[in-house]
PDB file of C-alpha atoms in Angstrom:
ATOM      1  CA  UNK A   1       1.651  60.974-114.949  1.00 35.00           C
ATOM      2  CA  UNK A   2       1.096  62.856-118.220  1.00 32.00           C
ATOM      3  CA  UNK A   3       2.419  66.286-118.766  1.00 32.00           C
ATOM      4  CA  UNK A   4       1.056  69.519-120.332  1.00 34.00           C
ATOM      5  CA  UNK A   5      -0.426  69.566-123.830  1.00 33.00           C
ATOM      6  CA  UNK A   6      -1.757  72.567-125.623  1.00 35.00           C
ATOM      7  CA  UNK A   7      -5.271  73.656-124.633  1.00 39.00           C
ATOM      8  CA  UNK A   8      -6.579  73.304-128.210  1.00 40.00           C
ATOM      9  CA  UNK A   9      -5.164  69.808-128.395  1.00 41.00           C
ATOM     10  CA  UNK A  10      -6.692  69.000-125.047  1.00 42.00           C
ATOM     11  CA  UNK A  11     -10.129  69.999-126.378  1.00 42.00           C
ATOM     12  CA  UNK A  12      -9.571  67.911-129.487  1.00 44.00           C
ATOM     13  CA  UNK A  13      -8.652  64.971-127.257  1.00 45.00           C
ATOM     14  CA  UNK A  14     -11.678  65.578-125.173  1.00 48.00           C
ATOM     15  CA  UNK A  15     -13.911  65.617-128.228  1.00 43.00           C
ATOM     16  CA  UNK A  16     -12.477  62.316-129.431  1.00 43.00           C
ATOM     17  CA  UNK A  17     -12.958  60.816-125.911  1.00 43.00           C
ATOM     18  CA  UNK A  18     -16.555  61.998-125.888  1.00 43.00           C
ATOM     19  CA  UNK A  19     -17.225  60.356-129.222  1.00 42.00           C
ATOM     20  CA  UNK A  20     -15.821  57.067-127.919  1.00 39.00           C
ATOM     21  CA  UNK A  21     -17.853  57.295-124.755  1.00 41.00           C
ATOM     22  CA  UNK A  22     -21.032  58.089-126.629  1.00 37.00           C
ATOM     23  CA  UNK A  23     -20.706  54.798-128.548  1.00 33.00           C
ATOM     24  CA  UNK A  24     -20.501  52.822-125.334  1.00 40.00           C
ATOM     25  CA  UNK A  25     -23.860  51.874-123.833  1.00 40.00           C
ATOM     26  CA  UNK A  26     -24.066  52.243-120.097  1.00 43.00           C
ATOM     27  CA  UNK A  27     -24.224  48.951-118.320  1.00 42.00           C
ATOM     28  CA  UNK A  28     -26.952  48.135-115.778  1.00 41.00           C
ATOM     29  CA  UNK A  29     -24.259  47.519-113.147  1.00 44.00           C
ATOM     30  CA  UNK A  30     -22.757  50.922-113.749  1.00 44.00           C
ATOM     31  CA  UNK A  31     -26.190  52.547-113.465  1.00 45.00           C
ATOM     32  CA  UNK A  32     -26.737  50.848-110.135  1.00 47.00           C
ATOM     33  CA  UNK A  33     -23.485  52.298-108.785  1.00 54.00           C
ATOM     34  CA  UNK A  34     -24.470  55.915-109.481  1.00 58.00           C
ATOM     35  CA  UNK A  35     -25.533  58.037-106.526  1.00 61.00           C
ATOM     36  CA  UNK A  36     -29.025  59.614-106.739  1.00 66.00           C
ATOM     37  CA  UNK A  37     -29.265  62.996-108.471  1.00 69.00           C
ATOM     38  CA  UNK A  38     -29.136  65.773-105.911  1.00 76.00           C
ATOM     39  CA  UNK A  39     -29.045  69.401-107.124  1.00 85.00           C
ATOM     40  CA  UNK A  40     -25.851  71.295-106.315  1.00 90.00           C
ATOM     41  CA  UNK A  41     -26.928  74.633-104.862  1.00 90.00           C
ATOM     42  CA  UNK A  42     -26.047  77.716-106.969  1.00 92.00           C
ATOM     43  CA  UNK A  43     -23.936  79.150-104.152  1.00 94.00           C
ATOM     44  CA  UNK A  44     -21.896  75.951-104.078  1.00 96.00           C
ATOM     45  CA  UNK A  45     -21.493  75.857-107.864  1.00 97.00           C
ATOM     46  CA  UNK A  46     -20.095  79.369-107.841  1.00 97.00           C
ATOM     47  CA  UNK A  47     -17.677  78.672-105.024  1.00 97.00           C
ATOM     48  CA  UNK A  48     -16.453  75.378-106.522  1.00 98.00           C
ATOM     49  CA  UNK A  49     -15.556  77.086-109.803  1.00 98.00           C
ATOM     50  CA  UNK A  50     -14.006  80.110-108.055  1.00 98.00           C
ATOM     51  CA  UNK A  51     -11.960  77.941-105.716  1.00 98.00           C
ATOM     52  CA  UNK A  52     -10.605  75.959-108.729  1.00 98.00           C
ATOM     53  CA  UNK A  53      -9.726  79.273-110.408  1.00 98.00           C
ATOM     54  CA  UNK A  54     -11.486  78.177-113.615  1.00 98.00           C
ATOM     55  CA  UNK A  55     -10.645  80.356-116.604  1.00 98.00           C
ATOM     56  CA  UNK A  56     -11.046  80.452-120.396  1.00 98.00           C
ATOM     57  CA  UNK A  57      -7.936  78.367-120.782  1.00 97.00           C
ATOM     58  CA  UNK A  58      -9.387  75.422-118.840  1.00 98.00           C
ATOM     59  CA  UNK A  59     -11.022  72.192-119.909  1.00 98.00           C
ATOM     60  CA  UNK A  60     -13.410  71.114-117.137  1.00 98.00           C
ATOM     61  CA  UNK A  61     -15.018  67.669-116.710  1.00 98.00           C
ATOM     62  CA  UNK A  62     -17.943  67.322-114.314  1.00 98.00           C
ATOM     63  CA  UNK A  63     -18.660  63.724-113.371  1.00 98.00           C
ATOM     64  CA  UNK A  64     -22.263  63.141-112.449  1.00 96.00           C
ATOM     65  CA  UNK A  65     -23.294  66.407-114.055  1.00 97.00           C
ATOM     66  CA  UNK A  66     -26.985  66.122-113.228  1.00 95.00           C
ATOM     67  CA  UNK A  67     -28.920  69.119-114.613  1.00 96.00           C
ATOM     68  CA  UNK A  68     -25.696  70.553-116.099  1.00 97.00           C
ATOM     69  CA  UNK A  69     -25.433  73.636-113.996  1.00 97.00           C
ATOM     70  CA  UNK A  70     -21.678  73.349-113.156  1.00 98.00           C
ATOM     71  CA  UNK A  71     -20.801  72.746-116.821  1.00 98.00           C
ATOM     72  CA  UNK A  72     -22.981  75.567-118.059  1.00 98.00           C
ATOM     73  CA  UNK A  73     -21.658  78.034-115.483  1.00 98.00           C
ATOM     74  CA  UNK A  74     -18.065  77.081-116.260  1.00 98.00           C
ATOM     75  CA  UNK A  75     -18.679  77.844-119.952  1.00 98.00           C
ATOM     76  CA  UNK A  76     -20.875  80.952-119.549  1.00 98.00           C
ATOM     77  CA  UNK A  77     -19.325  82.771-116.636  1.00 97.00           C
ATOM     78  CA  UNK A  78     -15.700  81.660-116.798  1.00 98.00           C
ATOM     79  CA  UNK A  79     -15.277  80.897-120.560  1.00 98.00           C
ATOM     80  CA  UNK A  80     -14.005  77.400-120.062  1.00 98.00           C
ATOM     81  CA  UNK A  81     -14.689  74.398-122.336  1.00 98.00           C
ATOM     82  CA  UNK A  82     -16.633  71.921-120.261  1.00 98.00           C
ATOM     83  CA  UNK A  83     -17.941  68.382-120.488  1.00 98.00           C
ATOM     84  CA  UNK A  84     -20.607  66.888-118.317  1.00 98.00           C
ATOM     85  CA  UNK A  85     -20.718  63.063-117.781  1.00 98.00           C
ATOM     86  CA  UNK A  86     -24.105  61.756-116.687  1.00 97.00           C
ATOM     87  CA  UNK A  87     -25.773  58.287-116.646  1.00 95.00           C
ATOM     88  CA  UNK A  88     -29.368  59.580-116.798  1.00 96.00           C
ATOM     89  CA  UNK A  89     -30.283  60.069-120.468  1.00 97.00           C
ATOM     90  CA  UNK A  90     -33.103  62.431-119.717  1.00 97.00           C
ATOM     91  CA  UNK A  91     -30.775  64.692-117.734  1.00 97.00           C
ATOM     92  CA  UNK A  92     -28.234  64.665-120.532  1.00 98.00           C
ATOM     93  CA  UNK A  93     -30.871  65.843-123.036  1.00 98.00           C
ATOM     94  CA  UNK A  94     -32.232  68.521-120.731  1.00 98.00           C
ATOM     95  CA  UNK A  95     -28.675  69.742-119.980  1.00 98.00           C
ATOM     96  CA  UNK A  96     -27.960  70.036-123.700  1.00 98.00           C
ATOM     97  CA  UNK A  97     -31.101  72.070-124.172  1.00 98.00           C
ATOM     98  CA  UNK A  98     -30.196  74.323-121.247  1.00 98.00           C
ATOM     99  CA  UNK A  99     -26.730  74.931-122.689  1.00 98.00           C
ATOM    100  CA  UNK A 100     -28.272  75.944-126.005  1.00 98.00           C
ATOM    101  CA  UNK A 101     -30.687  78.356-124.260  1.00 98.00           C
ATOM    102  CA  UNK A 102     -27.771  79.911-122.404  1.00 98.00           C
ATOM    103  CA  UNK A 103     -25.840  80.335-125.627  1.00 98.00           C
ATOM    104  CA  UNK A 104     -22.948  77.983-124.707  1.00 98.00           C
ATOM    105  CA  UNK A 105     -23.950  74.909-126.678  1.00 97.00           C
ATOM    106  CA  UNK A 106     -20.552  74.782-128.336  1.00 97.00           C
ATOM    107  CA  UNK A 107     -18.512  75.149-125.137  1.00 98.00           C
ATOM    108  CA  UNK A 108     -20.702  73.114-122.769  1.00 98.00           C
ATOM    109  CA  UNK A 109     -21.144  69.475-123.883  1.00 98.00           C
ATOM    110  CA  UNK A 110     -22.825  66.560-122.287  1.00 98.00           C
ATOM    111  CA  UNK A 111     -22.458  62.793-122.787  1.00 98.00           C
ATOM    112  CA  UNK A 112     -24.213  59.790-121.298  1.00 98.00           C
ATOM    113  CA  UNK A 113     -21.395  57.673-119.907  1.00 97.00           C
ATOM    114  CA  UNK A 114     -19.953  56.002-116.805  1.00 96.00           C
ATOM    115  CA  UNK A 115     -18.000  58.383-114.631  1.00 95.00           C
ATOM    116  CA  UNK A 116     -15.582  55.604-113.670  1.00 96.00           C
ATOM    117  CA  UNK A 117     -14.747  54.909-117.359  1.00 96.00           C
ATOM    118  CA  UNK A 118     -14.236  58.509-118.414  1.00 97.00           C
ATOM    119  CA  UNK A 119     -10.859  59.488-119.775  1.00 97.00           C
ATOM    120  CA  UNK A 120      -9.651  62.406-117.639  1.00 98.00           C
ATOM    121  CA  UNK A 121      -6.483  63.132-119.602  1.00 97.00           C
ATOM    122  CA  UNK A 122      -7.824  66.320-121.188  1.00 97.00           C
ATOM    123  CA  UNK A 123      -9.183  67.853-117.955  1.00 98.00           C
ATOM    124  CA  UNK A 124      -7.381  70.692-116.232  1.00 98.00           C
ATOM    125  CA  UNK A 125     -10.293  70.918-113.746  1.00 98.00           C
ATOM    126  CA  UNK A 126     -12.358  68.006-112.455  1.00 98.00           C
ATOM    127  CA  UNK A 127     -15.588  68.616-110.465  1.00 98.00           C
ATOM    128  CA  UNK A 128     -17.307  65.996-108.382  1.00 98.00           C
ATOM    129  CA  UNK A 129     -20.504  65.570-106.436  1.00 95.00           C
ATOM    130  CA  UNK A 130     -20.658  61.796-106.249  1.00 95.00           C
ATOM    131  CA  UNK A 131     -20.054  59.679-103.113  1.00 95.00           C
ATOM    132  CA  UNK A 132     -17.167  58.718-100.900  1.00 96.00           C
ATOM    133  CA  UNK A 133     -16.993  55.272-102.501  1.00 97.00           C
ATOM    134  CA  UNK A 134     -16.962  56.520-106.106  1.00 97.00           C
ATOM    135  CA  UNK A 135     -14.412  59.211-105.271  1.00 98.00           C
ATOM    136  CA  UNK A 136     -12.082  56.590-103.774  1.00 98.00           C
ATOM    137  CA  UNK A 137     -12.376  54.499-106.901  1.00 97.00           C
ATOM    138  CA  UNK A 138     -11.560  57.550-109.022  1.00 98.00           C
ATOM    139  CA  UNK A 139      -8.344  58.328-107.137  1.00 98.00           C
ATOM    140  CA  UNK A 140      -6.014  56.061-109.162  1.00 97.00           C
ATOM    141  CA  UNK A 141      -7.539  57.336-112.432  1.00 97.00           C
ATOM    142  CA  UNK A 142      -6.936  60.946-111.350  1.00 98.00           C
ATOM    143  CA  UNK A 143      -3.255  60.266-110.680  1.00 97.00           C
ATOM    144  CA  UNK A 144      -2.779  58.129-113.816  1.00 96.00           C
ATOM    145  CA  UNK A 145      -4.348  60.610-116.226  1.00 97.00           C
ATOM    146  CA  UNK A 146      -4.471  64.180-114.941  1.00 98.00           C
ATOM    147  CA  UNK A 147      -1.488  66.489-115.418  1.00 97.00           C
ATOM    148  CA  UNK A 148       0.370  68.034-112.482  1.00 98.00           C
ATOM    149  CA  UNK A 149      -1.195  71.364-111.514  1.00 98.00           C
ATOM    150  CA  UNK A 150      -4.706  70.225-112.570  1.00 98.00           C
ATOM    151  CA  UNK A 151      -7.335  70.960-109.968  1.00 98.00           C
ATOM    152  CA  UNK A 152      -9.983  68.636-108.465  1.00 98.00           C
ATOM    153  CA  UNK A 153     -12.927  70.013-106.540  1.00 98.00           C
ATOM    154  CA  UNK A 154     -15.456  67.888-104.670  1.00 98.00           C
ATOM    155  CA  UNK A 155     -18.668  68.858-102.918  1.00 97.00           C
ATOM    156  CA  UNK A 156     -19.206  67.190 -99.507  1.00 96.00           C
ATOM    157  CA  UNK A 157     -17.226  63.954-100.226  1.00 97.00           C
ATOM    158  CA  UNK A 158     -13.521  63.450 -99.647  1.00 98.00           C
ATOM    159  CA  UNK A 159     -11.248  61.477-101.923  1.00 98.00           C
ATOM    160  CA  UNK A 160     -10.026  58.518 -99.875  1.00 97.00           C
ATOM    161  CA  UNK A 161      -6.999  59.539 -97.722  1.00 97.00           C
ATOM    162  CA  UNK A 162      -5.810  62.290-100.053  1.00 98.00           C
ATOM    163  CA  UNK A 163      -5.770  65.435 -97.868  1.00 98.00           C
ATOM    164  CA  UNK A 164      -7.270  68.515 -99.582  1.00 98.00           C
ATOM    165  CA  UNK A 165      -5.032  71.480-100.268  1.00 98.00           C
ATOM    166  CA  UNK A 166      -7.946  73.697 -99.179  1.00 98.00           C
ATOM    167  CA  UNK A 167     -11.338  73.146 -97.476  1.00 98.00           C
ATOM    168  CA  UNK A 168     -14.185  75.554 -97.161  1.00 98.00           C
ATOM    169  CA  UNK A 169     -17.460  75.259 -95.170  1.00 97.00           C
ATOM    170  CA  UNK A 170     -20.537  77.111 -96.431  1.00 96.00           C
ATOM    171  CA  UNK A 171     -23.942  77.682 -94.796  1.00 94.00           C
ATOM    172  CA  UNK A 172     -26.319  76.922 -97.645  1.00 92.00           C
ATOM    173  CA  UNK A 173     -30.027  77.797 -97.171  1.00 87.00           C
ATOM    174  CA  UNK A 174     -31.040  75.784-100.294  1.00 80.00           C
ATOM    175  CA  UNK A 175     -29.690  72.515 -98.945  1.00 81.00           C
ATOM    176  CA  UNK A 176     -31.906  69.761 -97.530  1.00 76.00           C
ATOM    177  CA  UNK A 177     -34.975  70.822 -99.523  1.00 71.00           C
ATOM    178  CA  UNK A 178     -34.772  74.360 -98.244  1.00 73.00           C
ATOM    179  CA  UNK A 179     -34.181  73.465 -94.600  1.00 77.00           C
ATOM    180  CA  UNK A 180     -30.597  74.660 -94.921  1.00 78.00           C
ATOM    181  CA  UNK A 181     -27.378  72.976 -94.002  1.00 91.00           C
ATOM    182  CA  UNK A 182     -23.573  73.009 -94.359  1.00 94.00           C
ATOM    183  CA  UNK A 183     -21.698  72.284 -97.599  1.00 96.00           C
ATOM    184  CA  UNK A 184     -18.076  71.311 -97.571  1.00 97.00           C
ATOM    185  CA  UNK A 185     -16.012  72.179-100.650  1.00 98.00           C
ATOM    186  CA  UNK A 186     -12.572  70.541-101.013  1.00 98.00           C
ATOM    187  CA  UNK A 187      -9.845  71.469-103.470  1.00 98.00           C
ATOM    188  CA  UNK A 188      -6.846  69.340-104.494  1.00 98.00           C
ATOM    189  CA  UNK A 189      -4.020  70.195-106.805  1.00 98.00           C
ATOM    190  CA  UNK A 190      -2.697  67.156-108.627  1.00 98.00           C
ATOM    191  CA  UNK A 191       0.968  66.802-107.684  1.00 98.00           C
ATOM    192  CA  UNK A 192       3.877  65.889-109.919  1.00 98.00           C
ATOM    193  CA  UNK A 193       5.704  62.655-109.334  1.00 98.00           C
ATOM    194  CA  UNK A 194       8.655  63.879-107.232  1.00 98.00           C
ATOM    195  CA  UNK A 195       9.745  60.742-105.428  1.00 98.00           C
ATOM    196  CA  UNK A 196      13.162  59.321-106.046  1.00 98.00           C
ATOM    197  CA  UNK A 197      16.896  60.027-105.750  1.00 97.00           C
ATOM    198  CA  UNK A 198      18.011  63.192-107.610  1.00 98.00           C
ATOM    199  CA  UNK A 199      21.385  64.609-108.655  1.00 97.00           C
ATOM    200  CA  UNK A 200      21.314  68.410-108.524  1.00 97.00           C
ATOM    201  CA  UNK A 201      23.532  71.253-109.733  1.00 97.00           C
ATOM    202  CA  UNK A 202      23.686  74.830-108.390  1.00 97.00           C
ATOM    203  CA  UNK A 203      25.450  77.278-110.704  1.00 95.00           C
ATOM    204  CA  UNK A 204      26.672  76.914-114.272  1.00 90.00           C
ATOM    205  CA  UNK A 205      29.821  77.148-116.378  1.00 84.00           C
ATOM    206  CA  UNK A 206      33.109  76.795-114.450  1.00 86.00           C
ATOM    207  CA  UNK A 207      31.411  77.569-111.088  1.00 87.00           C
ATOM    208  CA  UNK A 208      28.960  74.965-109.952  1.00 91.00           C
ATOM    209  CA  UNK A 209      28.238  72.592-107.074  1.00 93.00           C
ATOM    210  CA  UNK A 210      26.823  69.126-107.559  1.00 94.00           C
ATOM    211  CA  UNK A 211      24.992  67.099-104.882  1.00 94.00           C
ATOM    212  CA  UNK A 212      22.504  64.339-104.448  1.00 95.00           C
ATOM    213  CA  UNK A 213      19.197  64.316-102.518  1.00 96.00           C
ATOM    214  CA  UNK A 214      16.181  62.077-102.072  1.00 97.00           C
ATOM    215  CA  UNK A 215      12.524  62.852-101.917  1.00 98.00           C
ATOM    216  CA  UNK A 216       9.853  60.490-100.473  1.00 97.00           C
ATOM    217  CA  UNK A 217       6.314  61.374-101.425  1.00 97.00           C
ATOM    218  CA  UNK A 218       2.799  60.775-100.193  1.00 97.00           C
ATOM    219  CA  UNK A 219       0.462  62.683-102.455  1.00 98.00           C
ATOM    220  CA  UNK A 220       1.578  66.403-102.176  1.00 98.00           C
ATOM    221  CA  UNK A 221       3.641  65.844 -99.052  1.00 98.00           C
ATOM    222  CA  UNK A 222       7.391  65.348 -99.206  1.00 98.00           C
ATOM    223  CA  UNK A 223      10.183  64.102 -96.886  1.00 97.00           C
ATOM    224  CA  UNK A 224      13.609  65.179 -98.125  1.00 98.00           C
ATOM    225  CA  UNK A 225      17.165  64.294 -97.319  1.00 96.00           C
ATOM    226  CA  UNK A 226      20.524  65.559 -98.532  1.00 96.00           C
ATOM    227  CA  UNK A 227      23.138  62.819 -99.160  1.00 94.00           C
ATOM    228  CA  UNK A 228      26.574  63.400 -97.655  1.00 86.00           C
ATOM    229  CA  UNK A 229      29.915  61.581 -98.178  1.00 80.00           C
ATOM    230  CA  UNK A 230      29.124  59.076 -95.448  1.00 75.00           C
ATOM    231  CA  UNK A 231      25.906  57.998 -97.046  1.00 72.00           C
ATOM    232  CA  UNK A 232      23.580  59.385 -94.324  1.00 74.00           C
ATOM    233  CA  UNK A 233      20.797  61.721 -95.426  1.00 87.00           C
ATOM    234  CA  UNK A 234      20.479  65.094 -93.725  1.00 93.00           C
ATOM    235  CA  UNK A 235      16.775  66.050 -93.484  1.00 95.00           C
ATOM    236  CA  UNK A 236      15.654  69.351 -94.956  1.00 97.00           C
ATOM    237  CA  UNK A 237      12.291  70.997 -95.711  1.00 97.00           C
ATOM    238  CA  UNK A 238      10.525  70.471 -99.017  1.00 98.00           C
ATOM    239  CA  UNK A 239       7.015  71.257-100.395  1.00 98.00           C
ATOM    240  CA  UNK A 240       5.168  70.487-103.563  1.00 98.00           C
ATOM    241  CA  UNK A 241       2.226  72.110-105.316  1.00 98.00           C
ATOM    242  CA  UNK A 242       1.349  70.688-108.690  1.00 98.00           C
ATOM    243  CA  UNK A 243       4.618  70.703-110.629  1.00 98.00           C
ATOM    244  CA  UNK A 244       6.258  73.374-108.431  1.00 98.00           C
ATOM    245  CA  UNK A 245       8.718  72.182-105.791  1.00 98.00           C
ATOM    246  CA  UNK A 246      10.446  74.186-103.057  1.00 98.00           C
ATOM    247  CA  UNK A 247      13.572  72.868-101.307  1.00 98.00           C
ATOM    248  CA  UNK A 248      15.003  74.427 -98.191  1.00 98.00           C
ATOM    249  CA  UNK A 249      18.613  73.328 -98.610  1.00 96.00           C
ATOM    250  CA  UNK A 250      21.099  73.391 -95.749  1.00 95.00           C
ATOM    251  CA  UNK A 251      24.693  74.609 -96.210  1.00 93.00           C
ATOM    252  CA  UNK A 252      26.905  72.460 -98.333  1.00 89.00           C
ATOM    253  CA  UNK A 253      30.664  72.827 -98.754  1.00 83.00           C
ATOM    254  CA  UNK A 254      31.037  76.339-100.200  1.00 81.00           C
ATOM    255  CA  UNK A 255      27.289  76.727-100.817  1.00 88.00           C
ATOM    256  CA  UNK A 256      25.404  78.802 -98.232  1.00 92.00           C
ATOM    257  CA  UNK A 257      21.942  77.568 -97.026  1.00 96.00           C
ATOM    258  CA  UNK A 258      19.270  78.654 -99.419  1.00 97.00           C
ATOM    259  CA  UNK A 259      15.968  77.913-101.120  1.00 98.00           C
ATOM    260  CA  UNK A 260      15.397  76.224-104.464  1.00 98.00           C
ATOM    261  CA  UNK A 261      12.220  77.063-106.395  1.00 98.00           C
ATOM    262  CA  UNK A 262      11.892  74.686-109.337  1.00 98.00           C
ATOM    263  CA  UNK A 263       9.477  72.997-111.706  1.00 98.00           C
ATOM    264  CA  UNK A 264       9.357  69.229-112.294  1.00 98.00           C
ATOM    265  CA  UNK A 265       8.961  67.995-115.895  1.00 97.00           C
ATOM    266  CA  UNK A 266       9.154  64.236-115.949  1.00 96.00           C
ATOM    267  CA  UNK A 267      12.646  63.375-114.595  1.00 98.00           C
ATOM    268  CA  UNK A 268      14.060  66.884-114.652  1.00 98.00           C
ATOM    269  CA  UNK A 269      13.839  69.831-112.234  1.00 98.00           C
ATOM    270  CA  UNK A 270      14.766  73.286-113.413  1.00 98.00           C
ATOM    271  CA  UNK A 271      14.674  76.538-111.422  1.00 98.00           C
ATOM    272  CA  UNK A 272      16.721  78.870-109.278  1.00 98.00           C
ATOM    273  CA  UNK A 273      18.636  78.705-105.980  1.00 97.00           C
ATOM    274  CA  UNK A 274      18.541  81.761-103.778  1.00 97.00           C
ATOM    275  CA  UNK A 275      20.744  82.128-100.691  1.00 96.00           C
ATOM    276  CA  UNK A 276      19.019  82.441 -97.348  1.00 94.00           C
ATOM    277  CA  UNK A 277      20.113  86.024 -96.997  1.00 95.00           C
ATOM    278  CA  UNK A 278      18.982  86.874-100.546  1.00 94.00           C
ATOM    279  CA  UNK A 279      22.492  88.063-101.471  1.00 93.00           C
ATOM    280  CA  UNK A 280      23.169  85.383-104.106  1.00 93.00           C
ATOM    281  CA  UNK A 281      21.241  83.484-106.748  1.00 96.00           C
ATOM    282  CA  UNK A 282      22.178  80.801-109.265  1.00 96.00           C
ATOM    283  CA  UNK A 283      20.494  78.430-111.774  1.00 97.00           C
ATOM    284  CA  UNK A 284      19.397  75.051-110.385  1.00 98.00           C
ATOM    285  CA  UNK A 285      18.927  71.849-112.292  1.00 98.00           C
ATOM    286  CA  UNK A 286      18.405  68.303-111.126  1.00 98.00           C
ATOM    287  CA  UNK A 287      17.819  64.907-112.774  1.00 98.00           C
ATOM    288  CA  UNK A 288      16.146  61.839-111.221  1.00 98.00           C
ATOM    289  CA  UNK A 289      18.752  59.112-111.125  1.00 98.00           C
ATOM    290  CA  UNK A 290      16.681  56.447-109.286  1.00 97.00           C
ATOM    291  CA  UNK A 291      12.924  55.975-108.876  1.00 97.00           C
ATOM    292  CA  UNK A 292      13.223  55.065-105.193  1.00 95.00           C
ATOM    293  CA  UNK A 293      14.340  57.546-102.570  1.00 95.00           C
ATOM    294  CA  UNK A 294      17.237  56.575-100.316  1.00 91.00           C
ATOM    295  CA  UNK A 295      16.011  57.922 -96.959  1.00 88.00           C
ATOM    296  CA  UNK A 296      15.145  55.013 -94.733  1.00 72.00           C
TER     297      UNK A 296
END
């Protein structure tokens, strides 16, 4: 996984990616794979962007941008820089014209390109209204390119077996040509790569305690074990949201049970340990010493 870059640099990277994509003609095969254009109801657009907590500091990419409404709203209402990727050339042109009319032509951009070939590295928010099959094919690209803590929001279609962090159901009168229906909005937060065996330290200077633990990971879900002298791993609770990890550590030697709240940056965790009773706190740091956890 890649890690945070400055927002301005992200927009520069996005612009260069757009230029490269614009030079690539869409293949007939890629066009055949695209789902038909179905308008995302305004109520759903608003909720998708709100659920993702889009702000002026974000770079949003909308795959299958259709008439451009998600991109334009992200730029106009939330101040984000946004890019729409769409295969239909007429929709791309009409979206550009709509962005200019709304006064966000510089912040809301549109390119004719293949959603499955789009570089997602610059995106802090990714919005989708595609299909179950296309979402599944996007999954490895999301994990390869998007930074921990980035948000992915999909309308109606799940992303393979990746469980959403949050799901909302909306009654939408506009849906089904005005007949009404339910929309499902799903939010995921891209998790850091936490799996492996780690060596951690609680405290600093002359007073510190060193220990080893392992984390096994499936998407944002963790199994954790504390390694003792005999080699067996004592299970403990752990959770992950983006790059933020929480460890519910049991008692160790002279260390009382407590909670670690830390941030993962590549192979390093940094944060704080707080005793279970809140009476003590100390710096926490850990380094990954093996890519594979030692739990099973």
